[in-house]
Coordinates of C-alpha atoms and ligand atoms in Angstrom, one line a residue:
M1 CA 164.4 12.1 2.9
C2 CA 162.7 11.0 -0.3
G3 CA 161.4 13.2 -3.1
I4 CA 157.9 12.6 -4.5
V5 CA 156.2 14.0 -7.5
G6 CA 152.7 13.3 -8.9
Y7 CA 151.2 15.0 -12.0
V8 CA 147.8 15.2 -13.9
G9 CA 147.5 17.6 -16.7
G10 CA 147.8 18.0 -20.4
Q11 CA 151.6 17.6 -20.8
S12 CA 153.8 14.5 -20.9
A13 CA 153.7 13.2 -17.4
L14 CA 157.1 11.6 -17.8
D15 CA 158.8 14.9 -18.7
V16 CA 157.0 16.9 -16.0
V17 CA 157.8 14.2 -13.3
I18 CA 161.4 13.8 -14.3
A19 CA 161.9 17.6 -14.3
G20 CA 160.3 17.7 -10.8
L21 CA 162.5 14.9 -9.5
K22 CA 165.6 16.7 -10.7
R23 CA 164.6 19.6 -8.4
L24 CA 163.9 17.2 -5.5
E25 CA 167.0 15.0 -6.0
Y26 CA 168.6 16.8 -3.0
R27 CA 166.1 14.9 -0.8
G28 CA 167.5 11.5 -1.6
Y29 CA 169.5 10.0 -4.4
D30 CA 169.9 6.3 -3.7
S31 CA 167.5 5.3 -6.5
S32 CA 164.7 6.7 -8.5
G33 CA 161.6 5.7 -10.5
V34 CA 158.5 6.7 -12.4
A35 CA 155.1 5.3 -13.4
V36 CA 152.9 6.7 -16.1
L37 CA 149.3 5.8 -16.9
A38 CA 148.8 5.3 -20.7
D39 CA 146.8 3.2 -23.1
G40 CA 144.6 1.8 -20.4
G41 CA 147.5 0.5 -18.4
L42 CA 150.4 1.4 -16.2
A43 CA 154.1 1.5 -17.2
A44 CA 156.9 1.9 -14.8
A45 CA 160.7 2.2 -14.7
K46 CA 163.1 2.4 -11.8
K47 CA 166.8 2.3 -11.3
A48 CA 169.3 2.2 -8.4
G49 CA 171.7 5.2 -8.2
K50 CA 171.2 8.8 -9.2
L51 CA 168.4 10.0 -11.4
V52 CA 170.7 10.1 -14.4
N53 CA 170.7 6.2 -14.3
L54 CA 166.9 6.3 -14.6
E55 CA 167.1 8.7 -17.5
K56 CA 169.5 6.4 -19.3
E57 CA 167.2 3.5 -18.7
L58 CA 164.3 5.5 -20.2
V59 CA 166.3 6.2 -23.3
G60 CA 166.9 2.5 -23.8
R61 CA 163.4 1.5 -22.8
P62 CA 161.0 4.4 -23.4
L63 CA 157.6 4.5 -21.6
P64 CA 154.4 5.1 -23.5
A65 CA 153.2 8.7 -23.5
G66 CA 150.6 9.6 -20.9
A67 CA 149.5 12.7 -19.0
T68 CA 149.2 11.2 -15.5
G69 CA 152.2 10.0 -13.6
I70 CA 154.2 9.8 -10.4
G71 CA 157.9 9.7 -9.5
H72 CA 160.3 9.2 -6.7
T73 CA 163.8 9.8 -5.7
R74 CA 164.8 7.7 -2.7
W75 CA 166.9 7.8 0.5
A76 CA 166.9 4.2 1.6
T77 CA 165.5 3.1 4.9
H78 CA 164.1 -0.4 4.6
G79 CA 166.1 -2.4 2.0
G80 CA 169.3 -1.3 0.3
P81 CA 169.5 1.0 -2.7
T82 CA 168.7 -1.6 -5.4
D83 CA 166.5 -1.6 -8.5
A84 CA 164.0 -3.9 -6.8
N85 CA 163.7 -1.6 -3.7
A86 CA 163.4 1.5 -5.8
H87 CA 159.9 3.1 -6.0
P88 CA 157.3 3.1 -7.4
H89 CA 156.1 -0.2 -6.0
L90 CA 153.3 -2.1 -7.9
D91 CA 150.7 -4.7 -6.9
N92 CA 150.9 -8.1 -8.5
A93 CA 148.6 -7.2 -11.3
G94 CA 150.6 -4.1 -12.2
R95 CA 147.5 -1.9 -12.0
V96 CA 148.5 0.3 -9.0
A97 CA 151.7 2.1 -8.4
V98 CA 152.7 3.9 -5.2
V99 CA 155.6 6.1 -4.0
H100 CA 156.4 6.7 -0.4
N101 CA 158.4 8.9 2.0
G102 CA 158.7 7.9 5.6
I103 CA 158.5 4.6 7.5
I104 CA 155.5 2.3 7.8
E105 CA 156.2 0.9 11.3
N106 CA 153.8 -2.0 11.2
F107 CA 154.8 -3.2 7.7
A108 CA 156.1 -6.6 8.9
G109 CA 152.7 -7.6 10.2
L110 CA 150.9 -6.3 7.2
R111 CA 153.3 -8.1 4.9
A112 CA 152.7 -11.4 6.6
E113 CA 149.0 -11.0 6.3
L114 CA 149.3 -10.1 2.6
A115 CA 151.4 -13.1 2.0
E116 CA 148.8 -15.3 3.7
R117 CA 146.2 -13.9 1.3
G118 CA 148.4 -14.9 -1.6
H119 CA 150.2 -11.7 -2.5
E120 CA 153.8 -12.0 -3.7
L121 CA 156.1 -9.2 -2.5
G122 CA 159.4 -8.9 -4.2
S123 CA 161.2 -6.1 -2.4
E124 CA 162.6 -5.6 1.1
T125 CA 160.8 -2.3 1.5
D126 CA 158.0 -1.3 3.9
T127 CA 156.4 0.6 1.0
E128 CA 155.4 -2.4 -1.1
V129 CA 152.7 -3.5 1.3
V130 CA 150.9 -0.2 0.5
A131 CA 150.7 -1.1 -3.2
H132 CA 149.1 -4.4 -2.4
L133 CA 146.7 -3.0 0.2
L134 CA 145.6 -0.3 -2.2
A135 CA 144.9 -2.9 -4.9
E136 CA 142.8 -4.9 -2.5
S137 CA 140.9 -1.9 -1.3
F138 CA 140.4 -0.6 -4.8
S139 CA 138.9 -3.9 -5.9
S140 CA 136.3 -3.6 -3.2
C141 CA 135.4 0.2 -3.5
G142 CA 136.5 1.1 -7.1
D143 CA 137.7 4.5 -6.0
L144 CA 141.4 5.3 -5.5
A145 CA 140.9 8.1 -3.0
E146 CA 138.6 5.9 -0.8
A147 CA 141.1 3.0 -1.2
M148 CA 143.8 5.3 0.1
R149 CA 141.7 6.3 3.1
L150 CA 141.1 2.7 3.9
V151 CA 144.7 1.8 3.7
C152 CA 146.0 4.8 5.7
R153 CA 143.7 3.8 8.6
Q154 CA 145.7 0.5 8.7
L155 CA 149.2 2.2 8.8
D156 CA 151.4 3.2 11.7
G157 CA 154.3 5.5 11.3
A158 CA 155.1 8.4 9.2
F159 CA 154.2 8.6 5.5
T160 CA 153.6 10.6 2.5
L161 CA 152.0 8.3 -0.2
V162 CA 151.2 9.2 -3.8
A163 CA 149.5 6.6 -6.0
V164 CA 147.9 6.0 -9.4
H165 CA 145.7 3.2 -10.6
A166 CA 145.3 2.1 -14.2
D167 CA 141.5 2.1 -13.9
E168 CA 141.5 5.8 -12.9
P169 CA 143.7 7.3 -15.6
D170 CA 142.8 10.9 -14.7
V171 CA 143.5 10.7 -11.0
V172 CA 146.5 11.0 -8.7
V173 CA 145.9 10.5 -5.0
G174 CA 148.1 11.5 -2.1
A175 CA 148.1 11.1 1.7
R176 CA 150.2 12.5 4.5
R177 CA 151.0 11.8 8.1
N178 CA 154.1 13.4 9.7
S179 CA 155.7 13.8 6.4
P180 CA 155.5 16.6 3.8
L181 CA 153.1 16.8 0.8
V182 CA 152.1 20.0 -1.0
V183 CA 149.7 20.4 -3.9
G184 CA 150.5 22.7 -6.9
V185 CA 147.6 24.0 -8.9
G186 CA 148.4 25.2 -12.4
E187 CA 146.4 26.0 -15.6
G188 CA 144.7 22.7 -16.4
E189 CA 147.2 20.7 -14.4
A190 CA 148.0 19.8 -10.8
F191 CA 151.0 18.5 -8.9
L192 CA 151.6 16.6 -5.7
A193 CA 155.1 17.0 -4.3
S194 CA 157.3 16.8 -1.3
D195 CA 158.4 20.3 -1.8
V196 CA 157.2 23.2 -4.0
A197 CA 160.6 23.2 -5.8
A198 CA 159.2 20.3 -7.9
F199 CA 156.6 22.5 -9.6
I200 CA 157.7 26.1 -9.1
S201 CA 158.6 26.4 -12.8
R202 CA 154.9 25.7 -13.7
T203 CA 152.9 27.3 -10.9
R204 CA 153.2 29.4 -7.8
S205 CA 149.8 28.5 -6.4
A206 CA 150.0 25.9 -3.7
I207 CA 147.8 24.2 -1.2
E208 CA 149.2 23.1 2.1
L209 CA 147.8 19.8 3.4
G210 CA 147.1 19.2 7.0
Q211 CA 148.0 16.2 9.1
D212 CA 146.2 12.9 8.3
Q213 CA 144.7 14.1 5.1
V214 CA 144.1 12.5 1.7
V215 CA 144.1 14.6 -1.5
E216 CA 142.7 13.6 -4.9
V217 CA 143.7 15.6 -8.0
R218 CA 141.5 14.8 -11.0
R219 CA 141.6 16.0 -14.6
D220 CA 138.4 17.6 -16.0
G221 CA 136.7 17.2 -12.6
E222 CA 134.7 19.7 -10.7
G223 CA 135.8 21.4 -7.6
G224 CA 138.1 24.0 -6.3
G225 CA 141.1 23.7 -8.6
A226 CA 142.0 25.5 -11.8
A227 CA 140.0 24.9 -15.0
G228 CA 140.2 21.3 -16.0
V229 CA 141.5 20.0 -12.7
S230 CA 139.8 19.5 -9.4
V231 CA 141.5 19.1 -6.0
S232 CA 139.6 17.5 -3.1
V233 CA 140.9 17.0 0.4
T234 CA 139.5 14.8 3.1
D235 CA 140.6 13.3 6.4
F236 CA 141.3 9.6 6.6
Y237 CA 137.6 8.9 7.2
G238 CA 136.3 10.9 4.2
A239 CA 135.2 14.1 6.0
P240 CA 136.0 17.2 4.0
G241 CA 139.4 18.5 5.1
E242 CA 140.6 22.1 5.5
A243 CA 143.6 23.0 3.4
R244 CA 145.3 26.5 3.2
S245 CA 146.0 27.9 -0.3
Y246 CA 149.0 30.2 -0.6
R247 CA 151.2 31.8 -3.2
I248 CA 154.8 30.7 -3.3
D249 CA 156.9 33.8 -2.8
W250 CA 160.1 32.8 -4.7
D251 CA 160.4 32.1 -8.4
A252 CA 161.8 29.3 -10.4
S253 CA 165.3 30.8 -10.7
A254 CA 165.7 30.5 -6.9
A255 CA 165.8 26.7 -7.4
E256 CA 168.3 26.9 -10.3
K257 CA 172.1 26.8 -10.0
G258 CA 172.3 30.2 -11.8
G259 CA 175.6 29.6 -13.4
Y260 CA 177.3 28.2 -10.3
D261 CA 178.8 24.7 -10.5
Y262 CA 177.0 23.7 -7.3
F263 CA 174.0 24.8 -5.4
M264 CA 176.2 25.1 -2.4
L265 CA 178.4 27.7 -4.1
K266 CA 175.4 29.7 -5.1
E267 CA 173.9 29.4 -1.6
I268 CA 177.2 30.6 0.0
A269 CA 177.2 33.5 -2.3
E270 CA 173.6 34.4 -1.5
Q271 CA 174.3 34.8 2.2
P272 CA 174.6 38.6 2.3
K273 CA 171.1 38.9 0.8
A274 CA 169.7 36.1 2.9
V275 CA 170.9 37.9 6.1
A276 CA 169.5 41.2 4.9
D277 CA 166.2 39.7 3.9
T278 CA 165.8 38.0 7.3
L279 CA 165.9 41.5 8.9
L280 CA 163.6 43.0 6.4
G281 CA 160.3 44.4 7.8
R282 CA 161.3 43.5 11.4
I283 CA 162.9 46.8 12.4
D284 CA 160.7 49.9 12.7
A285 CA 161.6 53.5 11.7
G286 CA 163.0 54.2 15.2
G287 CA 165.3 51.2 15.1
A288 CA 163.2 49.1 17.5
L289 CA 162.2 45.5 16.8
R290 CA 158.8 44.6 15.5
L291 CA 158.0 40.9 15.3
D292 CA 154.3 41.1 14.4
E293 CA 154.3 37.6 13.2
L294 CA 155.1 36.3 16.7
R295 CA 151.7 35.1 17.8
I296 CA 152.8 34.7 21.4
P297 CA 151.6 37.8 23.3
D298 CA 154.2 40.0 25.0
S299 CA 152.4 39.3 28.3
V300 CA 153.3 35.6 27.9
L301 CA 156.9 36.3 26.9
R302 CA 157.3 38.5 30.0
E303 CA 156.4 35.4 32.1
V304 CA 158.9 33.1 30.5
D305 CA 161.4 31.8 33.0
K306 CA 163.3 29.4 30.9
V307 CA 164.2 29.1 27.2
V308 CA 165.0 25.7 25.6
V309 CA 166.4 25.5 22.1
V310 CA 165.9 22.2 20.2
A311 CA 167.4 21.4 16.8
C312 CA 169.6 19.0 14.8
G313 CA 172.9 19.3 13.0
T314 CA 173.7 22.7 11.7
A315 CA 170.5 24.1 13.2
F316 CA 171.7 22.8 16.6
H317 CA 174.9 24.8 16.2
A318 CA 172.8 27.9 15.6
G319 CA 170.9 27.0 18.7
M320 CA 174.2 26.8 20.8
I321 CA 174.9 30.4 19.7
A322 CA 171.3 31.4 20.4
K323 CA 171.8 30.2 24.0
L324 CA 174.7 32.6 24.5
A325 CA 172.7 35.5 23.0
V326 CA 169.5 34.8 25.0
E327 CA 171.3 34.5 28.3
H328 CA 173.5 37.5 27.7
W329 CA 170.7 39.9 26.5
T330 CA 167.8 38.7 28.6
R331 CA 169.3 37.0 31.6
I332 CA 166.8 34.2 31.2
P333 CA 168.4 30.7 31.7
C334 CA 168.6 29.0 28.3
E335 CA 169.5 25.4 27.4
T336 CA 170.2 24.1 23.9
E337 CA 169.5 20.4 23.3
L338 CA 169.8 18.0 20.5
A339 CA 166.2 17.4 19.4
S340 CA 166.9 13.7 19.0
E341 CA 167.7 13.4 22.7
F342 CA 165.3 15.9 24.1
R343 CA 162.1 14.0 24.8
Y344 CA 163.9 10.9 26.0
R345 CA 165.4 12.6 29.1
D346 CA 162.1 13.7 30.6
P347 CA 162.9 17.4 30.4
I348 CA 161.4 19.8 32.9
L349 CA 158.9 22.0 31.0
D350 CA 155.9 24.1 31.9
A351 CA 153.8 26.9 30.7
R352 CA 156.5 29.4 31.5
T353 CA 159.0 27.6 29.3
L354 CA 159.6 29.0 25.8
V355 CA 160.9 26.3 23.4
I356 CA 162.6 27.5 20.2
A357 CA 162.6 24.8 17.5
I358 CA 165.1 25.7 14.7
S359 CA 164.8 23.9 11.4
Q360 CA 165.6 24.9 7.8
S361 CA 163.2 22.3 6.3
G362 CA 160.5 22.4 8.9
E363 CA 160.2 18.7 8.4
T364 CA 163.0 17.2 10.6
M365 CA 161.3 14.4 12.5
D366 CA 163.5 14.6 15.6
T367 CA 162.7 18.3 16.0
L368 CA 159.0 17.8 15.3
M369 CA 158.8 15.1 18.0
A370 CA 160.7 17.4 20.4
L371 CA 158.3 20.2 19.9
R372 CA 155.3 18.0 20.2
H373 CA 156.6 16.7 23.5
A374 CA 157.2 20.3 24.6
R375 CA 153.7 21.4 23.7
E376 CA 152.2 18.4 25.5
Q377 CA 153.9 19.6 28.7
G378 CA 152.3 23.0 28.3
A379 CA 155.4 24.9 27.0
K380 CA 155.0 27.5 24.2
V381 CA 156.9 26.7 21.0
L382 CA 158.4 29.2 18.6
A383 CA 159.7 27.8 15.3
V384 CA 162.6 29.4 13.5
C385 CA 162.1 28.0 10.0
N386 CA 162.9 28.6 6.4
T387 CA 160.1 26.7 4.7
N388 CA 156.7 28.2 4.5
G389 CA 153.8 26.0 5.4
S390 CA 156.0 23.1 6.6
T391 CA 155.0 20.9 9.5
I392 CA 157.2 22.4 12.3
P393 CA 155.9 26.0 12.0
R394 CA 152.3 24.6 11.5
E395 CA 152.5 22.7 14.8
S396 CA 154.2 25.5 16.7
D397 CA 152.5 28.4 18.6
A398 CA 154.4 30.9 16.5
V399 CA 157.0 31.1 13.8
L400 CA 159.7 33.4 12.8
Y401 CA 160.6 32.7 9.2
T402 CA 164.2 33.0 8.0
H403 CA 164.1 34.5 4.5
A404 CA 167.0 32.5 3.0
G405 CA 165.1 31.3 0.0
P406 CA 165.2 27.6 -1.0
E407 CA 168.3 25.8 0.2
I408 CA 169.0 22.9 -2.1
A409 CA 172.5 21.8 -1.3
V410 CA 172.5 19.1 1.4
A411 CA 175.1 21.1 3.4
S412 CA 173.4 23.9 5.1
T413 CA 175.0 27.4 4.7
K414 CA 172.7 30.3 4.1
A415 CA 170.1 28.7 6.4
F416 CA 172.6 28.7 9.2
L417 CA 173.4 32.4 8.9
T418 CA 169.7 33.3 8.8
Q419 CA 168.9 31.0 11.7
L420 CA 171.5 33.0 13.7
V421 CA 169.9 36.3 12.6
A422 CA 166.4 35.0 13.6
C423 CA 167.7 33.8 17.0
Y424 CA 169.4 37.1 17.7
L425 CA 166.1 38.9 16.8
V426 CA 164.1 36.6 19.2
A427 CA 166.6 37.2 22.0
L428 CA 166.6 40.9 21.5
Y429 CA 162.8 41.0 21.3
L430 CA 162.6 39.1 24.6
A431 CA 165.0 41.6 26.1
Q432 CA 162.9 44.5 24.6
V433 CA 159.5 43.3 25.9
R434 CA 160.9 42.3 29.3
G435 CA 162.9 45.5 29.7
A436 CA 166.1 43.6 30.2
K437 CA 167.8 46.0 27.8
W438 CA 167.2 49.7 27.3
G439 CA 165.7 50.7 23.9
D440 CA 168.9 52.3 22.8
E441 CA 170.9 49.2 23.6
V442 CA 168.5 47.1 21.5
R443 CA 168.7 49.7 18.7
D444 CA 172.5 49.5 18.8
V445 CA 172.6 45.8 18.4
V446 CA 169.9 46.0 15.7
R447 CA 172.1 48.5 13.8
E448 CA 175.1 46.3 14.1
L449 CA 173.1 43.4 12.8
S450 CA 171.9 45.5 9.8
E451 CA 175.5 46.2 8.9
I452 CA 176.6 42.5 9.0
S453 CA 175.3 41.7 5.5
G454 CA 177.9 44.0 4.1
E455 CA 180.6 42.3 6.2
V456 CA 179.6 38.9 5.0
E457 CA 180.0 40.2 1.5
R458 CA 183.5 41.4 2.3
V459 CA 184.4 38.0 3.6
L460 CA 183.2 36.4 0.4
E461 CA 185.4 38.7 -1.6
T462 CA 188.6 37.5 0.1
M463 CA 188.1 33.7 -0.1
E464 CA 190.7 32.8 -2.8
P465 CA 193.5 32.0 -0.3
V466 CA 191.1 29.8 1.7
R467 CA 190.2 27.8 -1.5
E468 CA 193.9 27.5 -2.3
L469 CA 194.6 26.3 1.3
A470 CA 191.8 23.8 1.1
R471 CA 193.2 22.3 -2.2
S472 CA 196.6 21.9 -0.6
L473 CA 195.0 19.9 2.2
A474 CA 193.1 17.5 0.0
G475 CA 195.4 14.6 0.9
K476 CA 195.1 15.0 4.7
R477 CA 193.1 12.5 6.7
T478 CA 192.1 14.7 9.7
V479 CA 191.4 18.3 10.4
L480 CA 190.6 19.6 13.9
F481 CA 188.7 22.8 14.8
L482 CA 189.0 24.8 18.0
G483 CA 186.9 27.7 19.3
R484 CA 185.7 29.3 22.5
H485 CA 182.4 30.9 23.5
V486 CA 180.6 31.6 20.2
G487 CA 183.6 30.2 18.4
Y488 CA 183.0 26.8 19.8
P489 CA 179.7 26.1 17.9
V490 CA 181.5 27.6 14.9
A491 CA 184.3 25.1 15.3
L492 CA 181.6 22.3 15.5
E493 CA 180.0 23.6 12.4
G494 CA 183.3 23.8 10.5
A495 CA 183.9 20.1 11.4
L496 CA 180.4 19.0 10.4
K497 CA 180.8 20.7 7.0
L498 CA 184.1 18.9 6.4
K499 CA 182.8 15.5 7.5
E500 CA 179.6 15.6 5.4
L501 CA 181.3 17.1 2.3
A502 CA 184.9 15.9 2.3
Y503 CA 184.3 12.6 4.2
M504 CA 187.3 13.4 6.3
H505 CA 187.8 12.9 10.0
A506 CA 187.0 16.3 11.5
E507 CA 186.3 17.2 15.0
G508 CA 185.4 20.4 16.8
F509 CA 186.6 21.1 20.4
A510 CA 186.1 23.8 22.9
A511 CA 189.7 25.1 23.0
G512 CA 189.8 25.0 26.8
E513 CA 189.2 21.2 26.7
L514 CA 192.3 20.6 24.7
K515 CA 194.4 19.9 27.7
H516 CA 191.8 17.4 29.0
G517 CA 192.5 14.9 26.3
P518 CA 192.3 16.1 22.6
I519 CA 195.8 17.5 22.6
A520 CA 197.0 14.0 22.4
L521 CA 195.8 14.0 18.8
I522 CA 198.2 16.7 17.8
E523 CA 201.0 15.4 15.6
D524 CA 203.4 16.9 13.1
G525 CA 201.6 18.7 10.2
L526 CA 198.0 18.1 11.6
P527 CA 195.9 21.0 10.3
V528 CA 194.0 22.7 13.2
V529 CA 191.6 25.5 12.5
V530 CA 191.3 28.0 15.3
V531 CA 188.4 30.4 15.5
V532 CA 189.8 33.3 17.6
P533 CA 187.5 35.6 19.6
S534 CA 187.9 39.3 19.3
P535 CA 190.7 40.8 21.4
R536 CA 188.2 43.6 22.2
G537 CA 185.4 42.8 24.5
R538 CA 186.1 39.4 26.1
S539 CA 189.9 39.9 25.8
V540 CA 190.5 37.3 28.5
L541 CA 189.2 34.6 26.1
H542 CA 191.3 36.0 23.3
D543 CA 194.5 35.7 25.4
K544 CA 193.6 32.1 26.4
I545 CA 193.1 31.0 22.9
V546 CA 196.4 32.6 21.8
S547 CA 198.0 30.4 24.4
N548 CA 196.1 27.3 23.0
I549 CA 197.4 28.1 19.5
Q550 CA 201.0 28.2 20.9
E551 CA 200.5 24.9 22.7
I552 CA 199.3 23.0 19.6
R553 CA 201.9 24.7 17.4
A554 CA 204.7 23.6 19.8
R555 CA 203.5 20.1 19.2
G556 CA 203.7 20.3 15.4
A557 CA 200.1 21.4 14.4
R558 CA 199.8 23.4 11.2
T559 CA 197.7 26.3 12.5
I560 CA 194.9 27.9 10.4
V561 CA 193.8 30.9 12.3
I562 CA 190.6 32.8 11.8
A563 CA 191.0 36.2 13.5
E564 CA 189.5 39.6 13.1
E565 CA 191.3 42.4 11.2
G566 CA 193.8 44.2 13.4
D567 CA 194.4 41.3 15.8
E568 CA 198.2 41.2 15.6
A569 CA 198.7 38.9 18.6
V570 CA 197.9 35.8 16.6
V571 CA 200.2 36.6 13.7
P572 CA 203.4 34.9 15.0
Y573 CA 201.6 31.6 15.6
A574 CA 199.5 31.4 12.5
D575 CA 200.8 29.2 9.7
H576 CA 197.7 30.4 7.7
L577 CA 195.8 33.5 8.7
I578 CA 192.2 34.1 7.6
R579 CA 191.0 37.6 8.3
I580 CA 187.4 38.4 9.1
P581 CA 185.9 41.8 9.8
A582 CA 185.7 43.0 13.4
T583 CA 182.1 42.5 14.8
P584 CA 180.5 42.6 18.2
T585 CA 181.5 39.4 20.1
L586 CA 178.1 37.6 19.8
L587 CA 177.7 38.4 16.1
Q588 CA 181.1 37.0 15.1
P589 CA 179.7 33.6 13.9
L590 CA 178.0 35.4 11.0
V591 CA 181.4 36.2 9.5
S592 CA 183.6 33.4 11.0
T593 CA 181.5 30.6 9.6
V594 CA 181.8 31.7 6.0
P595 CA 185.5 30.7 5.5
L596 CA 184.7 27.3 6.9
Q597 CA 181.9 26.7 4.5
V598 CA 184.2 27.7 1.6
F599 CA 187.0 25.6 3.0
A600 CA 184.8 22.5 3.2
C601 CA 183.3 23.0 -0.2
E602 CA 186.6 23.5 -1.9
L603 CA 188.2 20.5 -0.1
A604 CA 185.3 18.3 -1.2
T605 CA 185.7 19.4 -4.8
A606 CA 189.4 18.8 -4.7
R607 CA 188.7 15.2 -3.4
G608 CA 186.3 14.7 -6.3
N609 CA 183.3 14.4 -4.1
E610 CA 179.7 15.3 -5.0
V611 CA 179.3 18.7 -3.2
D612 CA 175.5 19.0 -3.4
Q613 CA 174.7 15.4 -2.8
P614 CA 177.2 13.9 -0.3
R615 CA 177.0 10.2 0.1
N616 CA 174.6 8.6 2.6
L617 CA 172.8 11.9 3.3
A618 CA 169.6 13.6 2.4
K619 CA 168.5 17.2 2.8
S620 CA 165.5 16.8 5.2
V621 CA 165.6 13.9 7.7
T622 CA 161.9 13.0 8.0
V623 CA 162.5 9.8 9.9
E624 CA 163.7 9.4 13.5
Ligands
M6R701 O1 166.1 21.0 8.1 P1 166.8 21.1 9.4 O2 167.4 22.5 9.6 O3 165.9 20.7 10.6 O4 168.0 20.1 9.3 C1 168.8 19.8 10.4 C2 170.0 19.0 10.0 O5 169.6 17.8 9.4 C3 170.9 19.8 9.0 O6 171.2 21.0 9.5 C4 172.1 19.0 8.6 O7 172.9 18.8 9.7 C5 172.9 19.6 7.5 N1 173.1 18.7 6.4 C6 174.2 20.1 7.8 O8 174.8 20.8 6.8

C-alpha cells in the first residue's frame, strides 16, 4: 500500500531516500514525504500528489544535508491525500519523525489519551499518534529502539513503522506486524524498506524480518552488519530476534523501465522469459516433474481430498483456471474462493485439505488472513508467490515461487502468466504423486508447457492490430468480455485490466449466462470481446460460443474475437479477429490473455491515463 525507505550511511540521505521512493512509488502515490537528521535537528518536507510534487517542493525549499533519513509514498487510508496527512508525522517538538504502512486499529483511543495529556495532533491519520507516543517513550528511556518496542506493545492492527529521532542521529528504527519490512546491508550503509526494489541499486544483501520484530540500524555501531553499520533485531519485548539473511537474485536493471515508456509494457514483453523461468529446474531429464521445494511430503499430498484456492484480483483469476486444471488432471474436488470472502463463510477445512494461496506480492492482507484461517483449521497451505521472503510464503507450509522477476506496474501481467504455470505444475505434480495420470501423460503436458513460452513470444509479435483497435475504441464507455471454461476467467481478467487502466465500464461474463440477463446490455456498436475455445478438444463449447457470437452480433455488437489459428468457423462473425496459436485447451489462457493486456494498456494510453499508476490503486494491498 505505502512505500517506506529508511537510510543510515555515508551518502546524502535525501538523495538515497528519494531514489528509493521512486522505485517504491508503485506501492502508493497519493502523497510523499521525507525527513532528514542534520545539524542536531530534524528537517522534513511532504507534499500531496505524486513524488514529483515533493521533488519540486525540495527544489524551492531544500533540506539541510544529512546522512540519516526516512521517506514515504502513501496510499491513503485514514485521512485524504493532503499535505497535512502525508508522512512523515512528527511529534509536537519536531524531534521524532515516523512513517507507516498499515492501519493502527486502536488509534482513536490512543489519540484521545494523547490529547488529554496535552499533545496537539494536526492530521486525520492513524499514524500521527505513533510519533507522539514515540516522543513520550523516548523521553523516559532515551533509546529509540526501546521506545519503538514500548509503543508497538500498545498498538493493534497491521503496521510497518520506521522512525528517526534528532537525539539519535546515527540510528533508524523499524518495526513490523503483518506488513512488510526488509533490511538492506551495504558497504557502510544500511536501508529499511517495504521492498528490496528501494535499495537493489546499492546492495543485494538483505535481511528478512519476522513478525512482531523491531530492528535498529546504527552507523559505526557494533554487531552483525557491514563495516560501519550494525543491525540488531529483537521482538517487541527486547529479546533477540531471529532474522534470515539472503541474497537478492535479481539485479537493479530488473527494476528499471529498460527503454520502455511504462513498466507495464516491459513486463508484458518479459512474459516469454518469465514463463520459461518458472519452469526452470522443475522438470527432470526424463521429463517428469521435480518440485523439491514443496516441503509438503508426497505422503500428505496423496491423502488430500480437497483443494481450495484463495487469492484476490488477477491472482484469483489464475486460481479459477487452476481449479479446472486440478480437477481435470487429479480428479480431486477443487474450489476457488476470493480470499476476502473466505474466512467469513466458515469454510469446511481439515488436515486433508490443501489450500493454495496465490499472490504476486506475498503481502496481500486478505490472502494472508485466509491462509492463517486455513492453517488454524489444520489445512496445509501452499503459497504460489513471486516475492522471496514475503509474509505469505513465510507463513505457509510450502511455497512454489513464480520466477517472474519484480513486477512494478500496478496492473499484473507477467505475474498472472507465471501464476498459471505454477498452478499447472502443482496440479500435474499432484496427479503424478497420486498416480492420477500416467508418467507419459504428465510428460506430454510438461512438454506442451515448455513450448508455450515461444507461443507467447509469437503472440507478442502480432499485437500491432490490437493496439490500433484499442486506439479506435478510446471514446467508448463500455466493453464487454465473454468466455467459457478457461476463457471465462480470461474474460474476467480482460475486464479487470480495462477497468483498472482505462477507467471504463468493463464486465466479463460466462458466455452461457448471456441469455440469462446480460444480453440486454447489447446495443448498436457495443464492443464485445469473445475468447473462443479451441474447436479441437472441447468442440461442443466452441460451437456454443460461435452461436453466442452470432446472437450478440445480430443485436448490433461489434465483435472482437480471439480465436486460435485455423479456426475458420468464427471468421464470418468477427468484426475484428485476433489470432492466437493453437494450444491444449487448459493452457490457452497463457496465450489468450496477452492480447487483452496489450489492449487495455493501449486503450489507457490513448485515454491519457497513467498506465503504471492507475488512480486510487496501489500495487500491494496490505490492508483488509
Ligand atoms: O499481490 P497479489 O497477487 O496478492 O495481488 C492481488 C491483487 O491485488 C492484484 O492481482 C490486482 O488485482 C492487480 N492490480 C490486477 O492487475
